[in-house]
XYZ file of C-alpha atoms in Angstrom:
161
model
C 55.368 77.859 78.907
C 58.669 79.639 78.325
C 56.663 82.487 76.763
C 54.814 82.863 79.928
C 57.947 83.083 81.828
C 59.353 85.748 79.559
C 56.272 87.755 79.809
C 56.224 87.500 83.573
C 59.865 88.642 83.762
C 59.064 91.605 81.509
C 56.143 92.428 83.658
C 58.262 92.374 86.711
C 61.002 94.511 85.181
C 58.449 97.011 84.149
C 56.986 97.328 87.605
C 60.441 97.681 89.247
C 61.627 100.349 86.770
C 58.415 102.222 87.192
C 59.236 102.515 90.816
C 56.086 100.921 91.907
C 56.299 99.348 95.303
C 54.355 96.332 94.830
C 54.713 93.221 96.701
C 56.509 90.966 94.303
C 56.073 87.360 94.688
C 59.145 85.696 96.218
C 58.767 82.842 93.721
C 59.420 85.251 90.897
C 62.707 86.147 92.352
C 63.593 82.448 92.807
C 62.535 81.940 89.169
C 64.869 84.749 87.912
C 67.733 83.420 90.065
C 67.090 79.940 88.680
C 66.915 81.222 85.141
C 70.112 83.257 85.541
C 71.980 80.183 87.026
C 70.678 77.876 84.042
C 71.702 80.565 81.659
C 75.128 80.719 83.273
C 75.456 76.974 83.219
C 74.397 76.823 79.606
C 76.888 79.523 78.666
C 79.634 77.657 80.468
C 78.558 74.376 78.691
C 78.511 76.040 75.359
C 81.916 77.585 75.955
C 83.198 74.176 77.099
C 81.732 72.437 74.009
C 83.295 75.035 71.803
C 86.634 74.481 73.470
C 86.336 70.826 73.068
C 85.230 71.267 69.439
C 88.352 73.346 68.804
C 90.474 70.623 70.468
C 88.854 67.891 68.490
C 89.259 70.121 65.362
C 92.950 70.673 66.148
C 93.360 67.001 66.831
C 91.760 66.156 63.499
C 93.927 68.611 61.768
C 97.043 67.059 63.306
C 95.827 63.528 62.461
C 95.091 64.607 58.882
C 98.413 66.354 58.643
C 100.185 63.208 59.811
C 98.165 61.027 57.423
C 98.902 63.317 54.486
C 102.678 63.338 55.475
C 102.664 59.516 55.674
C 100.940 59.394 52.372
C 103.389 61.720 50.878
C 106.228 59.659 52.212
C 104.697 56.399 50.964
C 104.219 58.006 47.413
C 107.677 59.370 47.564
C 108.980 55.836 48.475
C 106.875 54.383 45.727
C 108.091 56.889 43.158
C 111.747 56.289 44.141
C 111.159 52.487 43.885
C 109.577 52.794 40.505
C 112.385 55.079 39.489
C 115.001 52.450 40.580
C 113.155 49.648 38.780
C 113.056 51.642 35.645
C 116.710 52.544 35.947
C 117.483 48.828 36.409
C 115.195 47.848 33.549
C 116.791 50.357 31.410
C 120.347 49.125 32.332
C 119.234 45.588 31.715
C 117.759 46.485 28.394
C 120.855 48.396 27.451
C 122.967 45.456 28.324
C 120.849 43.148 26.400
C 121.096 45.435 23.293
C 124.779 45.575 23.489
C 124.987 41.833 23.736
C 122.688 41.531 20.810
C 124.504 44.106 18.728
C 127.807 42.374 19.582
C 126.304 38.987 18.650
C 125.036 40.344 15.282
C 128.405 42.134 14.754
C 130.246 38.819 15.295
C 127.782 36.926 12.929
C 128.289 39.585 10.214
C 132.070 39.390 10.768
C 132.064 35.696 10.482
C 129.719 35.983 7.392
C 132.104 38.447 5.789
C 135.066 36.189 6.633
C 133.310 33.225 5.129
C 132.485 35.354 1.955
C 136.178 36.441 1.714
C 137.350 32.943 1.978
C 134.778 31.761 -0.686
C 136.006 34.559 -2.832
C 139.640 33.613 -2.430
C 138.785 30.110 -3.205
C 136.809 31.097 -6.288
C 139.740 33.431 -7.409
C 142.182 30.347 -6.936
C 139.793 28.118 -8.787
C 139.508 30.686 -11.590
C 143.118 31.358 -11.602
C 143.725 27.500 -11.887
C 141.389 27.300 -14.788
C 143.001 30.237 -16.497
C 146.433 28.734 -15.853
C 144.934 25.471 -17.412
C 143.653 27.434 -20.394
C 146.861 29.343 -20.827
C 148.848 26.182 -20.844
C 146.393 24.601 -23.105
C 146.668 27.550 -25.422
C 150.466 27.391 -25.228
C 150.277 23.656 -25.835
C 147.975 24.205 -28.832
C 150.211 26.971 -30.148
C 153.220 24.697 -30.034
C 151.337 21.924 -31.443
C 150.180 24.081 -34.314
C 153.699 25.418 -34.599
C 155.276 21.861 -34.659
C 152.465 20.886 -37.102
C 153.269 23.734 -39.379
C 156.930 23.112 -39.103
C 156.249 19.542 -39.885
C 154.250 20.602 -42.900
C 157.057 23.065 -43.978
C 159.627 20.296 -43.648
C 157.508 17.887 -45.489
C 156.946 20.343 -48.320
C 160.656 21.071 -48.383
C 161.691 17.417 -48.731
C 158.993 16.548 -51.086
C 159.337 19.373 -53.388
C 161.145 18.781 -56.684
C 164.505 19.999 -56.793
Protein backbone atom coordinates (compact mmCIF):
# COMPACT_ATOMS: atom_id res chain seq x y z
CA UNK A 1 0.00 0.00 0.00
CA UNK A 2 2.74 2.58 0.73
CA UNK A 3 4.17 1.82 -2.69
CA UNK A 4 0.83 2.67 -4.31
CA UNK A 5 0.79 5.99 -2.46
CA UNK A 6 4.32 6.80 -3.58
CA UNK A 7 3.40 5.97 -7.19
CA UNK A 8 0.29 8.15 -7.00
CA UNK A 9 2.30 11.04 -5.57
CA UNK A 10 4.88 10.74 -8.34
CA UNK A 11 2.16 10.62 -10.95
CA UNK A 12 0.55 13.74 -9.48
CA UNK A 13 3.86 15.60 -9.47
CA UNK A 14 4.51 14.69 -13.10
CA UNK A 15 1.10 15.96 -14.12
CA UNK A 16 1.54 19.23 -12.27
CA UNK A 17 5.07 19.76 -13.58
CA UNK A 18 3.95 19.01 -17.14
CA UNK A 19 1.50 21.88 -16.87
CA UNK A 20 -1.46 19.73 -17.57
CA UNK A 21 -4.56 21.09 -16.17
CA UNK A 22 -6.35 18.10 -15.14
CA UNK A 23 -8.74 17.79 -12.43
CA UNK A 24 -6.83 16.42 -9.55
CA UNK A 25 -8.68 14.55 -6.99
CA UNK A 26 -9.15 16.55 -3.78
CA UNK A 27 -8.37 13.36 -1.82
CA UNK A 28 -4.93 13.35 -3.36
CA UNK A 29 -4.17 16.76 -1.90
CA UNK A 30 -5.53 15.72 1.45
CA UNK A 31 -3.37 12.62 1.28
CA UNK A 32 -0.28 14.71 0.47
CA UNK A 33 -1.07 17.08 3.33
CA UNK A 34 -1.60 14.20 5.73
CA UNK A 35 1.64 12.55 4.63
CA UNK A 36 3.50 15.85 5.09
CA UNK A 37 2.13 16.33 8.59
CA UNK A 38 2.93 12.69 9.50
CA UNK A 39 6.41 13.18 8.09
CA UNK A 40 6.82 16.38 10.11
CA UNK A 41 5.52 14.66 13.27
CA UNK A 42 7.87 11.72 12.71
CA UNK A 43 10.83 14.05 12.21
CA UNK A 44 9.91 15.92 15.40
CA UNK A 45 9.58 12.63 17.31
CA UNK A 46 12.92 11.43 15.91
CA UNK A 47 14.50 14.73 16.94
CA UNK A 48 12.94 14.48 20.41
CA UNK A 49 14.10 10.87 20.75
CA UNK A 50 17.59 11.86 19.67
CA UNK A 51 17.57 14.65 22.25
CA UNK A 52 16.31 12.25 24.91
CA UNK A 53 18.97 9.73 23.92
CA UNK A 54 21.63 12.43 24.23
CA UNK A 55 20.30 13.37 27.67
CA UNK A 56 20.18 9.73 28.77
CA UNK A 57 23.67 9.22 27.35
CA UNK A 58 24.94 12.27 29.27
CA UNK A 59 23.16 11.12 32.45
CA UNK A 60 24.71 7.67 32.06
CA UNK A 61 28.10 9.25 31.42
CA UNK A 62 27.74 11.32 34.61
CA UNK A 63 26.56 8.32 36.63
CA UNK A 64 29.42 6.20 35.35
CA UNK A 65 31.86 9.02 36.05
CA UNK A 66 30.52 9.34 39.60
CA UNK A 67 30.66 5.58 40.07
CA UNK A 68 34.24 5.44 38.77
CA UNK A 69 35.23 8.33 41.05
CA UNK A 70 33.57 6.58 43.97
CA UNK A 71 35.39 3.35 43.16
CA UNK A 72 38.66 5.25 42.82
CA UNK A 73 38.08 6.80 46.21
CA UNK A 74 37.24 3.43 47.74
CA UNK A 75 40.33 1.84 46.22
CA UNK A 76 42.47 4.75 47.40
CA UNK A 77 41.08 4.40 50.92
CA UNK A 78 41.61 0.64 50.81
CA UNK A 79 45.20 1.07 49.62
CA UNK A 80 45.83 3.68 52.33
CA UNK A 81 44.33 1.33 54.90
CA UNK A 82 46.50 -1.53 53.70
CA UNK A 83 49.52 0.77 53.72
CA UNK A 84 48.79 1.74 57.32
CA UNK A 85 48.27 -1.90 58.31
CA UNK A 86 51.54 -2.88 56.68
CA UNK A 87 53.33 0.00 58.38
CA UNK A 88 51.90 -0.97 61.76
CA UNK A 89 52.74 -4.63 61.16
CA UNK A 90 56.25 -3.65 60.11
CA UNK A 91 56.69 -1.53 63.26
CA UNK A 92 55.28 -4.32 65.38
CA UNK A 93 57.64 -6.87 63.82
CA UNK A 94 60.54 -4.45 64.24
CA UNK A 95 59.69 -4.07 67.95
CA UNK A 96 59.38 -7.82 68.35
CA UNK A 97 62.74 -8.32 66.66
CA UNK A 98 64.38 -5.69 68.91
CA UNK A 99 62.93 -7.37 71.99
CA UNK A 100 64.02 -10.79 70.77
CA UNK A 101 67.52 -9.51 69.98
CA UNK A 102 67.73 -7.83 73.39
CA UNK A 103 66.55 -11.04 75.04
CA UNK A 104 69.13 -13.11 73.18
CA UNK A 105 71.78 -10.49 73.95
CA UNK A 106 70.92 -10.71 77.67
CA UNK A 107 71.01 -14.51 77.56
CA UNK A 108 74.40 -14.46 75.83
CA UNK A 109 75.70 -11.89 78.34
CA UNK A 110 74.49 -14.03 81.24
CA UNK A 111 76.03 -17.13 79.66
CA UNK A 112 79.34 -15.28 79.20
CA UNK A 113 79.21 -14.05 82.80
CA UNK A 114 78.48 -17.59 83.98
CA UNK A 115 81.37 -18.97 81.91
CA UNK A 116 83.70 -16.26 83.26
CA UNK A 117 82.71 -17.12 86.79
CA UNK A 118 83.22 -20.84 86.12
CA UNK A 119 86.62 -20.05 84.57
CA UNK A 120 87.60 -17.95 87.61
CA UNK A 121 86.47 -20.75 89.90
CA UNK A 122 88.45 -23.29 87.86
CA UNK A 123 91.54 -21.04 87.94
CA UNK A 124 91.18 -20.66 91.75
CA UNK A 125 90.75 -24.40 92.06
CA UNK A 126 93.80 -25.05 89.86
CA UNK A 127 95.76 -22.38 91.75
CA UNK A 128 94.74 -24.05 94.98
CA UNK A 129 95.93 -27.42 93.70
CA UNK A 130 99.15 -25.85 92.40
CA UNK A 131 99.72 -24.26 95.78
CA UNK A 132 99.10 -27.60 97.40
CA UNK A 133 101.53 -29.28 94.98
CA UNK A 134 104.12 -26.55 95.56
CA UNK A 135 103.79 -26.85 99.31
CA UNK A 136 103.91 -30.61 99.02
CA UNK A 137 107.04 -30.31 96.86
CA UNK A 138 108.57 -27.89 99.33
CA UNK A 139 107.63 -30.21 102.17
CA UNK A 140 109.09 -33.17 100.31
CA UNK A 141 112.23 -31.17 99.56
CA UNK A 142 112.68 -30.27 103.22
CA UNK A 143 111.85 -33.82 104.27
CA UNK A 144 114.48 -35.14 101.85
CA UNK A 145 116.88 -32.42 103.01
CA UNK A 146 116.27 -33.24 106.67
CA UNK A 147 116.55 -36.92 105.85
CA UNK A 148 119.82 -36.34 104.00
CA UNK A 149 121.09 -34.19 106.86
CA UNK A 150 120.12 -36.95 109.23
CA UNK A 151 122.04 -39.46 107.14
CA UNK A 152 125.07 -37.13 107.04
CA UNK A 153 124.90 -36.65 110.81
CA UNK A 154 124.49 -40.37 111.37
CA UNK A 155 127.46 -41.13 109.11
CA UNK A 156 129.52 -38.43 110.79
CA UNK A 157 128.89 -39.77 114.29
CA UNK A 158 129.15 -43.41 113.36
CA UNK A 159 132.25 -43.15 111.30
CA UNK A 160 135.55 -44.25 112.90
CA UNK A 161 137.63 -41.56 114.14
